XYZ file of C-alpha atoms in Angstrom:
708
model
C -6.771 -10.748 37.528
C -5.328 -7.854 39.537
C -3.778 -4.734 38.014
C -0.206 -6.055 38.158
C -1.193 -9.235 36.305
C -3.083 -7.142 33.750
C -0.057 -4.911 33.188
C 2.165 -7.990 32.724
C -0.287 -9.447 30.192
C -0.323 -6.165 28.260
C 3.485 -6.084 28.286
C 3.649 -9.658 26.971
C 1.161 -8.898 24.212
C 3.039 -5.719 23.294
C 6.332 -7.646 23.001
C 4.690 -10.368 20.911
C 3.280 -7.780 18.516
C 6.585 -5.900 18.487
C 8.438 -9.084 17.478
C 5.823 -9.814 14.795
C 6.191 -6.278 13.428
C 9.977 -6.635 13.215
C 9.588 -9.942 11.348
C 7.092 -8.389 8.922
C 9.311 -5.385 8.200
C 12.268 -7.739 7.635
C 10.216 -9.702 5.077
C 9.081 -6.491 3.351
C 12.651 -5.164 3.177
C 13.761 -8.506 1.705
C 10.983 -8.217 -0.895
C 12.195 -4.701 -1.752
C 15.727 -6.057 -2.344
C 14.325 -8.918 -4.445
C 12.297 -6.464 -6.544
C 15.349 -4.296 -7.111
C 17.345 -7.387 -8.155
C 14.553 -8.361 -10.561
C 14.648 -4.930 -12.107
C 18.427 -5.129 -12.570
C 18.062 -8.578 -14.101
C 15.410 -7.357 -16.541
C 17.650 -4.474 -17.605
C 20.566 -6.873 -18.141
C 18.502 -9.379 -20.122
C 16.950 -6.694 -22.308
C 20.364 -5.143 -22.985
C 21.948 -8.475 -23.965
C 18.983 -9.520 -26.067
C 18.951 -6.156 -27.796
C 22.634 -6.480 -28.699
C 22.129 -9.948 -30.135
C 18.949 -8.953 -32.019
C 20.583 -5.924 -33.643
C 23.596 -8.005 -34.651
C 21.421 -10.776 -36.060
C 19.107 -8.486 -38.078
C 21.544 -5.679 -38.934
C 20.720 -6.043 -42.635
C 16.950 -6.150 -42.143
C 15.474 -2.798 -41.004
C 11.927 -4.175 -40.723
C 13.038 -6.937 -38.361
C 14.946 -4.465 -36.189
C 11.926 -2.105 -36.014
C 9.641 -5.008 -35.117
C 12.037 -6.078 -32.386
C 12.115 -2.630 -30.806
C 8.302 -2.368 -30.816
C 8.065 -5.714 -29.022
C 10.920 -4.872 -26.685
C 9.395 -1.561 -25.670
C 6.068 -3.232 -24.875
C 7.669 -5.994 -22.772
C 9.919 -3.533 -20.958
C 7.045 -1.212 -20.105
C 4.881 -4.055 -18.812
C 7.652 -5.521 -16.667
C 8.813 -2.202 -15.326
C 5.288 -1.043 -14.533
C 4.634 -4.156 -12.483
C 7.911 -3.968 -10.601
C 7.715 -0.210 -9.990
C 4.172 -0.507 -8.674
C 5.279 -3.260 -6.312
C 8.295 -1.252 -5.175
C 6.158 1.805 -4.462
C 3.749 -0.255 -2.376
C 6.500 -2.011 -0.442
C 8.322 1.265 0.187
C 5.130 2.840 1.572
C 4.509 -0.213 3.767
C 8.030 -0.602 5.149
C 7.740 2.023 7.948
C 4.138 1.038 8.758
C 3.149 -2.365 7.330
C -0.313 -2.611 8.872
C -2.721 -0.880 11.203
C -5.135 -3.603 12.245
C -5.480 -7.233 13.279
C -8.523 -9.485 13.246
C -8.827 -12.804 15.049
C -11.901 -14.680 13.840
C -13.492 -17.999 12.984
C -15.524 -18.564 9.843
C -18.818 -20.412 10.033
C -18.487 -24.143 9.423
C -14.779 -23.931 10.166
C -13.012 -25.448 13.158
C -9.908 -23.296 12.798
C -9.399 -19.799 14.116
C -7.684 -17.350 11.768
C -5.666 -14.198 12.300
C -5.006 -11.601 9.631
C -3.179 -8.275 9.658
C -4.721 -5.445 7.615
C -2.615 -2.808 5.871
C -2.665 -0.240 3.099
C -1.510 -2.924 0.621
C -1.280 -6.678 0.684
C 2.026 -8.544 0.973
C 2.595 -12.164 -0.010
C 6.303 -13.068 0.128
C 7.916 -14.499 -2.984
C 7.332 -18.271 -3.295
C 4.831 -18.180 -0.423
C 1.098 -18.881 -0.518
C -0.168 -17.097 2.566
C -0.117 -13.285 2.812
C 1.521 -11.713 5.822
C -0.508 -8.514 5.309
C -4.017 -8.278 3.824
C -5.002 -5.313 1.637
C -7.743 -3.233 3.334
C -9.791 -3.501 0.126
C -9.921 -7.294 0.130
C -13.296 -8.871 1.014
C -12.170 -10.394 4.309
C -10.759 -7.040 5.516
C -14.357 -5.824 5.843
C -14.390 -7.648 9.184
C -11.914 -5.098 10.510
C -14.362 -2.279 9.820
C -17.335 -4.122 11.327
C -18.757 -2.224 14.265
C -18.424 -4.827 16.983
C -17.063 -8.180 18.040
C -19.140 -11.304 17.551
C -21.203 -12.298 14.525
C -20.349 -10.572 11.246
C -20.067 -11.342 7.534
C -18.153 -10.374 4.432
C -18.860 -10.729 0.714
C -16.426 -13.068 -0.987
C -16.458 -14.005 -4.709
C -18.320 -17.214 -3.857
C -20.940 -15.331 -1.808
C -21.504 -14.151 1.748
C -19.231 -15.657 4.377
C -20.354 -15.527 8.003
C -17.760 -15.226 10.721
C -17.386 -14.748 14.454
C -14.964 -11.932 15.295
C -13.116 -12.950 18.438
C -10.643 -10.087 18.730
C -9.860 -6.877 16.959
C -6.763 -4.757 17.430
C -5.482 -1.464 16.126
C -1.843 -0.448 16.056
C 0.009 2.824 16.056
C 3.153 2.211 14.009
C 5.422 5.084 13.017
C 8.860 4.806 11.412
C 8.915 1.010 11.932
C 8.251 1.391 15.674
C 5.246 -0.003 17.526
C 3.941 2.892 19.614
C 0.606 1.577 20.796
C -1.911 -1.279 20.773
C -5.622 -0.834 21.237
C -8.209 -3.560 21.555
C -11.192 -2.007 19.886
C -14.600 -2.529 18.361
C -13.968 0.489 16.128
C -16.725 2.706 17.387
C -16.760 6.500 17.281
C -15.212 6.768 20.714
C -12.185 4.792 19.631
C -8.926 6.203 20.974
C -7.092 5.991 17.653
C -9.864 7.769 15.818
C -9.736 10.519 18.420
C -5.979 10.767 18.062
C -5.975 10.896 14.259
C -8.783 13.426 14.063
C -7.041 15.594 16.647
C -3.975 15.910 14.421
C -3.459 18.607 11.835
C -5.252 18.440 8.495
C -2.352 17.142 6.397
C -1.604 14.262 8.743
C -5.267 13.409 9.098
C -5.628 12.751 5.394
C -2.603 10.450 5.437
C -3.968 8.304 8.277
C -7.658 8.277 7.391
C -7.568 4.716 6.068
C -7.219 3.285 9.564
C -10.177 5.242 10.911
C -12.842 4.466 8.305
C -16.062 3.812 10.167
C -18.493 0.966 9.563
C -21.113 3.194 7.884
C -18.401 4.630 5.599
C -16.957 1.199 4.819
C -20.428 -0.021 3.876
C -20.645 2.732 1.243
C -17.141 2.032 -0.063
C -17.932 -1.666 -0.613
C -21.251 -1.202 -2.405
C -21.591 -3.289 -5.625
C -19.686 -2.050 -8.673
C -22.731 -1.456 -10.862
C -24.691 0.417 -8.216
C -24.959 4.202 -8.265
C -24.627 5.520 -4.729
C -25.764 8.985 -3.709
C -24.410 10.230 -0.385
C -25.956 13.310 1.210
C -23.729 13.919 4.185
C -23.162 16.756 6.613
C -19.880 18.651 6.620
C -17.076 16.470 7.933
C -18.950 13.185 7.529
C -16.240 11.799 5.277
C -18.021 12.125 1.912
C -14.843 12.816 -0.040
C -13.014 10.105 1.896
C -15.754 7.640 0.981
C -15.646 8.669 -2.687
C -11.845 8.363 -3.029
C -11.614 5.113 -1.092
C -14.472 3.674 -3.149
C -12.408 4.423 -6.265
C -9.428 2.612 -4.699
C -11.684 -0.291 -3.688
C -13.220 -0.627 -7.163
C -9.813 -0.456 -8.869
C -8.450 -3.137 -6.550
C -11.323 -5.534 -7.209
C -12.083 -4.702 -10.870
C -8.751 -3.471 -12.201
C -9.023 -5.036 -15.667
C -12.376 -3.334 -16.212
C -11.707 0.052 -14.605
C -7.991 0.795 -14.947
C -7.537 4.274 -16.509
C -11.323 4.499 -16.937
C -12.361 6.375 -13.778
C -13.230 10.079 -13.819
C -13.446 12.317 -10.724
C -15.300 15.623 -11.107
C -14.556 18.166 -8.373
C -15.851 21.693 -7.711
C -12.697 23.693 -8.454
C -8.964 23.311 -8.956
C -8.167 24.308 -5.373
C -10.127 21.284 -4.206
C -8.636 18.997 -6.887
C -5.120 19.937 -5.814
C -6.091 19.470 -2.172
C -7.196 15.841 -2.678
C -4.546 14.955 -5.260
C -2.349 13.208 -2.678
C -4.991 10.745 -1.492
C -5.245 8.269 -4.388
C -1.468 8.007 -4.926
C -1.111 7.270 -1.208
C -3.497 4.358 -1.791
C -1.331 3.122 -4.628
C -3.687 4.217 -7.374
C -2.802 6.289 -10.417
C -4.265 6.821 -13.855
C -7.479 8.315 -12.484
C -8.700 11.266 -14.536
C -9.515 14.373 -12.489
C -11.227 17.545 -13.669
C -13.730 20.175 -12.708
C -17.049 19.946 -14.512
C -16.232 23.284 -16.091
C -12.908 22.098 -17.573
C -14.465 18.782 -18.586
C -17.264 20.590 -20.452
C -15.097 23.307 -22.037
C -12.797 20.703 -23.583
C -15.705 18.752 -25.081
C -17.412 21.891 -26.369
C -14.242 23.508 -27.668
C -14.635 26.752 -25.718
C -11.833 28.635 -24.001
C -13.729 30.067 -21.061
C -16.988 31.124 -19.482
C -17.742 33.507 -16.631
C -15.419 32.729 -13.736
C -16.728 31.154 -10.554
C -15.713 34.314 -8.720
C -17.812 36.610 -10.944
C -20.655 34.097 -10.911
C -20.815 33.808 -7.126
C -20.304 37.524 -6.582
C -23.432 38.255 -8.646
C -25.363 35.846 -6.455
C -24.019 37.317 -3.239
C -24.846 40.914 -4.191
C -28.387 39.756 -4.950
C -28.459 40.448 -8.725
C -32.118 39.520 -9.190
C -32.065 39.108 -12.983
C -29.008 36.887 -12.710
C -30.564 34.806 -9.937
C -33.779 34.369 -11.940
C -31.684 33.148 -14.871
C -29.942 30.608 -12.614
C -33.262 29.319 -11.285
C -34.634 28.966 -14.813
C -31.564 27.219 -16.259
C -31.478 24.783 -13.340
C -35.151 23.845 -13.772
C -36.902 20.989 -15.580
C -38.723 23.627 -17.681
C -35.404 24.626 -19.240
C -34.750 21.033 -20.286
C -38.212 21.006 -21.897
C -37.379 24.203 -23.812
C -34.151 22.660 -25.069
C -36.096 19.592 -26.210
C -38.516 21.856 -28.107
C -35.543 23.542 -29.781
C -34.196 20.150 -30.876
C -37.602 19.164 -32.313
C -37.808 22.474 -34.182
C -34.324 22.014 -35.654
C -35.146 18.447 -36.656
C -38.265 19.607 -38.470
C -37.047 22.608 -40.367
C -33.352 23.384 -40.030
C -32.220 22.029 -43.405
C -33.894 23.555 -46.497
C -33.680 20.450 -48.674
C -33.493 20.783 -52.452
C -32.582 18.775 -55.566
C -28.891 18.222 -56.278
C -28.117 18.532 -59.985
C -24.831 17.992 -61.823
C -24.047 18.147 -65.531
C -27.645 18.234 -66.662
C -28.837 15.407 -64.407
C -30.563 15.352 -61.005
C -28.385 13.002 -58.985
C -30.341 13.315 -55.693
C -33.930 14.473 -55.631
C -35.401 16.462 -52.779
C -37.697 13.518 -52.024
C -34.782 11.075 -51.863
C -32.846 13.307 -49.451
C -35.941 13.806 -47.276
C -36.373 10.048 -47.148
C -32.778 9.661 -45.978
C -33.350 12.249 -43.248
C -36.754 11.073 -42.099
C -36.659 7.319 -42.661
C -33.341 5.569 -43.193
C -31.219 7.609 -40.733
C -34.000 8.915 -38.532
C -32.547 7.294 -35.394
C -29.311 9.282 -35.707
C -28.849 12.786 -34.248
C -29.684 15.497 -36.780
C -26.171 16.765 -37.485
C -24.736 13.257 -37.563
C -27.451 12.445 -40.110
C -26.569 15.444 -42.250
C -22.878 14.430 -42.306
C -23.798 10.912 -43.421
C -26.197 12.188 -46.091
C -23.640 14.708 -47.320
C -21.159 11.848 -47.808
C -23.797 9.967 -49.812
C -24.421 13.027 -52.008
C -20.657 13.474 -52.473
C -20.436 9.847 -53.534
C -23.175 10.417 -56.143
C -21.363 13.538 -57.353
C -18.216 11.472 -57.749
C -20.120 8.794 -59.653
C -21.668 11.377 -62.009
C -18.266 13.039 -62.502
C -16.629 9.709 -63.330
C -19.516 8.835 -65.650
C -19.049 12.040 -67.666
C -15.275 11.655 -67.758
C -15.586 8.040 -68.970
C -18.014 9.222 -71.645
C -15.560 11.961 -72.655
C -12.620 9.516 -72.766
C -14.644 7.078 -74.868
C -15.563 9.768 -77.403
C -11.942 10.935 -77.517
C -10.621 7.431 -78.203
C -13.297 6.742 -80.823
C -12.556 10.017 -82.614
C -8.834 9.365 -82.435
C -9.299 5.862 -83.891
C -11.120 7.210 -86.925
C -8.223 9.479 -87.866
C -5.522 8.562 -90.334
C -1.932 8.688 -89.105
C -1.476 11.983 -90.903
C -4.686 13.427 -89.373
C -3.717 12.132 -85.931
C -0.343 13.781 -86.266
C -1.951 17.086 -87.292
C -5.038 17.169 -85.043
C -4.221 14.720 -82.211
C -2.735 17.303 -79.841
C -5.678 19.612 -80.486
C -8.112 16.838 -79.606
C -6.147 16.044 -76.418
C -6.219 19.731 -75.412
C -9.997 19.846 -75.918
C -10.341 16.626 -73.876
C -8.359 18.129 -70.998
C -10.350 21.350 -71.217
C -13.641 19.452 -70.995
C -12.385 17.523 -67.978
C -11.483 20.814 -66.284
C -14.985 22.109 -67.061
C -16.476 19.002 -65.434
C -14.286 19.405 -62.345
C -15.166 23.104 -62.177
C -18.874 22.243 -62.224
C -18.319 19.599 -59.529
C -16.611 22.185 -57.288
C -19.466 24.621 -57.922
C -22.112 22.032 -56.977
C -20.193 21.091 -53.831
C -19.987 24.741 -52.842
C -23.721 25.039 -53.351
C -24.242 22.239 -50.828
C -23.695 24.651 -47.944
C -27.379 24.207 -47.098
C -26.528 20.783 -45.667
C -23.468 21.946 -43.688
C -23.711 21.721 -39.911
C -23.664 24.907 -37.879
C -21.711 25.418 -34.663
C -23.950 24.216 -31.817
C -22.561 26.992 -29.607
C -23.863 29.533 -32.145
C -27.295 27.888 -32.046
C -27.300 28.029 -28.251
C -26.095 31.634 -28.168
C -29.031 32.646 -30.349
C -31.362 30.646 -28.089
C -29.734 32.353 -25.071
C -30.116 35.850 -26.576
C -26.317 36.096 -26.894
C -25.835 36.625 -23.155
C -22.461 35.987 -21.551
C -21.993 32.262 -21.023
C -21.813 31.012 -17.439
C -21.361 27.633 -15.781
C -25.143 27.185 -16.112
C -24.821 27.208 -19.913
C -22.285 24.397 -20.170
C -24.704 21.539 -19.512
C -27.324 22.934 -21.973
C -24.672 23.232 -24.717
C -23.485 19.689 -24.045
C -27.113 18.521 -24.080
C -27.648 20.073 -27.529
C -24.410 18.555 -28.806
C -25.543 15.137 -27.540
C -28.977 15.504 -29.139
C -27.761 17.066 -32.405
C -24.257 15.598 -32.880
C -24.285 12.419 -30.805
C -21.389 13.760 -28.718
C -19.622 11.297 -26.368
C -16.392 11.354 -24.382
C -13.265 10.603 -26.376
C -11.877 8.507 -23.537
C -13.659 5.398 -22.312
C -15.129 6.018 -18.859
C -16.511 3.191 -16.718
C -17.088 4.978 -13.405
C -17.636 8.621 -12.470
C -17.225 10.261 -9.067
C -18.960 13.608 -8.517
C -17.999 15.607 -5.420
C -19.882 18.671 -4.145
C -22.838 17.264 -6.089
C -25.342 19.472 -4.267
C -24.358 22.238 -6.729
C -25.282 20.160 -9.794
C -28.445 20.592 -11.819
C -30.521 17.718 -13.119
C -29.236 18.521 -16.608
C -25.613 18.146 -15.498
C -26.299 14.625 -14.247
C -28.122 13.824 -17.496
C -25.265 14.964 -19.757
C -22.604 13.214 -17.638
C -24.529 9.952 -17.951
C -24.975 10.316 -21.725
C -21.406 11.458 -22.387
C -19.718 8.712 -20.351
C -22.375 6.007 -20.830
C -21.598 4.882 -17.290
C -23.966 2.533 -15.559
C -22.709 3.515 -12.120
C -21.575 6.684 -10.381
C -20.464 7.698 -6.909
C -22.179 10.968 -6.060
C -21.477 12.843 -2.827
C -22.608 16.209 -1.545
C -24.212 18.150 1.284
C -27.648 19.678 0.688
C -26.898 22.258 3.370
C -23.893 23.635 1.458
C -25.613 24.678 -1.764
C -25.022 28.416 -2.120
C -26.411 28.496 -5.671
C -30.148 29.365 -5.725
C -32.527 26.514 -6.501
C -36.259 25.862 -6.504
C -37.616 22.569 -5.302
C -35.780 19.411 -4.337
C -32.041 18.865 -4.616
C -31.492 17.031 -7.939
C -28.821 14.669 -6.596
C -31.363 13.120 -4.217
C -33.816 12.248 -7.005
C -31.630 10.729 -9.728
C -34.101 7.942 -10.369
C -36.665 10.490 -11.573
C -34.675 11.571 -14.624
C -31.836 9.090 -15.136
C -32.201 5.562 -16.468
C -30.258 3.760 -13.791
C -31.215 0.261 -12.793
C -29.755 0.480 -9.319
C -29.606 3.761 -7.396
C -29.250 3.818 -3.618
C -29.363 6.922 -1.442
C -27.495 7.271 1.852
C -27.459 9.944 4.541
C -24.474 10.628 6.775
C -25.318 12.728 9.812
C -22.225 12.030 11.896
C -19.342 14.490 11.575
C -15.748 13.442 12.239
C -14.020 16.641 11.165
C -14.484 19.223 13.853
C -14.659 19.345 17.615
C -17.976 19.083 19.412
C -17.789 22.784 20.224
C -17.419 23.780 16.555
C -20.195 21.468 15.336
C -22.562 22.623 18.069
C -21.935 26.199 16.919
C -22.483 25.218 13.263
C -25.764 23.485 14.117
C -27.394 26.806 14.942
C -27.376 27.621 11.209
C -29.211 24.454 10.153
C -32.988 24.422 9.988
C -33.339 20.693 9.472
C -31.749 17.751 11.265
C -28.526 18.928 12.781
C -25.080 17.411 12.747
C -24.298 14.600 15.169
C -20.782 15.529 16.325
C -18.106 13.054 17.328
C -17.435 13.313 21.020
C -14.120 15.106 20.530
C -13.784 18.122 22.701
C -11.653 21.116 21.934
C -11.372 24.821 22.470
C -14.451 26.940 22.952
C -15.673 28.847 19.871
C -15.065 32.555 20.399
C -17.348 35.330 19.162
C -16.133 38.904 19.311
C -17.777 42.155 18.276
C -15.437 44.459 16.373
C -16.183 48.190 16.189
C -13.368 49.655 14.064
C -10.879 48.783 11.365
C -7.992 49.428 13.739
C -9.463 46.991 16.288
C -10.038 44.392 13.545
C -6.445 44.703 12.355
C -5.081 44.260 15.870
C -7.339 41.263 16.613
C -6.596 39.531 13.314
C -2.839 39.829 13.611
C -2.722 38.759 17.245
C -5.120 35.830 16.663
C -3.224 34.596 13.591
C 0.110 34.768 15.427
C -1.411 32.998 18.424
C -2.773 30.173 16.261
C 0.628 29.723 14.586
C 2.293 29.523 18.000
C -0.124 26.714 18.922
C 1.283 24.681 16.032
C -1.609 24.967 13.591
C -0.263 24.473 10.058
C -3.288 25.613 8.045
C -5.184 28.734 9.091
C -7.894 30.460 7.064
C -9.590 33.816 7.379
C -12.895 33.160 5.590
C -14.992 36.032 4.301
C -18.369 36.288 2.651
C -17.209 37.557 -0.737
C -14.224 38.787 -2.710
C -14.552 42.463 -1.724
C -14.363 41.565 1.952
C -11.489 39.167 1.202
C -9.501 41.936 -0.484
C -10.334 44.314 2.363
C -9.040 41.911 5.017
C -5.880 41.321 3.030
C -5.259 45.051 2.691
C -5.441 45.787 6.413
C -3.026 43.071 7.541
C -0.587 42.758 4.615
C 1.780 45.295 6.189
C 1.716 43.469 9.510
C 2.256 39.872 8.361
C 2.214 37.761 5.216
C -1.050 36.106 4.256
C -1.859 34.426 0.954
C -5.005 35.579 -0.867
C -7.014 32.898 -2.644
C -9.347 34.664 -5.038
C -9.364 32.369 -8.084
C -10.726 28.870 -8.576
C -7.422 27.674 -10.054
C -5.314 28.755 -7.064
C -3.157 26.195 -5.277
C -3.217 25.780 -1.507
C -1.144 23.386 0.593
C -0.703 25.018 3.997
C -0.056 28.288 5.782
C -2.250 31.321 6.396
C -4.805 32.342 3.771
C -7.715 34.709 3.346
C -10.416 33.238 1.144
C -14.072 33.878 0.167
C -16.716 31.436 1.413
C -17.479 29.807 -1.945
C -13.841 28.914 -2.652
C -13.420 27.398 0.815
C -16.043 24.717 0.151
C -14.589 21.229 0.261
C -11.449 22.386 2.099
C -10.565 22.048 5.755
C -8.192 23.998 7.972
C -6.736 23.461 11.411
C -8.094 26.850 12.497
C -10.561 29.310 10.992
C -11.370 32.975 11.592
C -14.766 33.972 10.195
C -15.422 37.569 9.214
C -19.145 38.038 9.839
C -20.086 41.431 8.422
C -23.729 41.104 9.511
C -24.872 41.962 6.010
C -28.126 40.400 4.929
C -27.838 37.607 2.406
C -30.270 35.126 0.933
C -27.780 32.417 1.861
C -26.525 33.811 5.164
C -27.243 30.675 7.238
C -25.830 28.286 4.635
C -22.798 30.500 4.174
C -22.090 30.585 7.905
C -22.554 26.805 8.046
C -20.017 26.352 5.235
C -17.507 28.694 6.878
C -17.894 27.177 10.373
C -17.431 23.612 9.196
C -14.075 24.254 7.511
C -12.437 24.328 10.986
C -11.003 21.184 12.539
C -9.809 22.381 15.932
C -10.257 26.114 16.441
C -12.938 28.594 15.375
C -13.044 32.345 15.943
C -15.896 34.568 14.747
C -15.342 38.312 14.343
C -18.626 40.205 14.010
C -18.102 43.562 12.331
C -20.179 46.407 13.683
C -18.852 49.325 11.679
């Protein structure tokens, strides 16, 4: 086939796919109209039924109330279903699908073709879908690395298939812009195109560029805990969020509204907030570990991340030693010793006496503590035992009052009518007075039971911690004590937990998350190279099986980076001592390094570089500094020349534009272009810090080395 024949064939195929796209969009638009009509019909039916129901039961308030409760439930269920469908169809209408697979299943004589999109579409009163949801089992064939033999996991088991053809489409605003026959490898043209776009657009289109190794992680079994240690830009967060979407799609009844995502800070949480809704998923709880812990503990605040990291960066040795200790296994052992000590001698047990009778002996109470309720946490035990003692107090009170009432009635019965008339009121007054005396003694005994009252666990920990200012490293220990002493659990039911930036977590954090949520599976992602918090020994996230009782834990490594250009990743690799990043073959601008010798020169270079990057069309540009003092300094020297937003708090919000930000708050974020301020100051984490700062850049990286 010569070139002209090849071009004609491509043109024919393009027109066929164009016609198919138009037909699909027409069907989707028809489904949108049908859904809108259904919604109108539901509103009409509910309105008419409501009118009739109110008229029928106008004299029966209970019937009317019952009707409205039922009506509200039905309406919510119907509207939720229709609105969800409308949202999906509306998202699909301008771009219904992004892939096509032509294949033949083993033991089948028929070839099949499916189109893969963000959501599935099966027209009303039809049996065959015109678009397959990317999360469906068969869609895994699209993400397989090559043509030929492959397999996917269906409900009935593994299904083998022969992939005959695989296509990717570029569809924007209902127009077919391109067709690519592809095996979806890292050199794929579409992947290159998507990753070359600006950061905001990249996140929107990432679903069509998921690689086989990423898809394998996403589709791991529901009850398996996966731990992903991946280099910067390897798609860890993408994997985590798409795994949530995948699990919700396949196990919605089990997991709906029961998934928790724990991120590093609120900047990051805001940054990723658009991803799950774009995948049609809502109801997923999102929090930082700090906020999650503070709510459970009942604290307002601890040392800010800024103050915490600044102490590390200035090399506060006492503070660093404290971090190392509180992140160690030895600290867990010390907490366990504290729990044992409290169990053995916290409560000074004594007899409980009321109205001349011992109602609970010391021995009886000790038996309750040490035998009958021994399996319960200490302070849960004490609450239960206190209720038992209160019940005995009530019984003794009632016994004395019954005795008093009996004596009163017997005395009253012995009186003549004349005596009853003369002395009856006096006897009643004495009876009431005696009852008050009994109640007074009951109150006194209850007040004396303070020895069995539970203390505030935070107070116990503060004493254990020598009343030092609480930091993020104290949250997990406090939660651990509350679990051990109070039996603390999450108020909300949680069935799956996602932990991002997990390299910064201690072993104790993983332990308390498991106990609090009682989850049997987690998705844990992080990058060992990005831990700026001091640690001794191995990274806890890579050794979960050593201290967590999980039946199925599987570790994965991702060495391939899709975020930045080859030039940026090559530059970043110089700061890694272990296995370096394997960059995607996506070339870009050369990384520039410049020596700066004065503040005036720095000001001039910064302003001109920032303006130049904006002129190139970059929508997100960051000046990343080591710490907050340098961040404030950079802001001060350019604020009169141009506007730049300062991000100096962990609860800041960032969407786009030019920002100056310290290294530790930039973790997890990505920017079209980055300017690094390298002040050449020694730091225990200099290499890791430079690695973090370098790998925030997608397309352009400039390094200004200060020599003044």
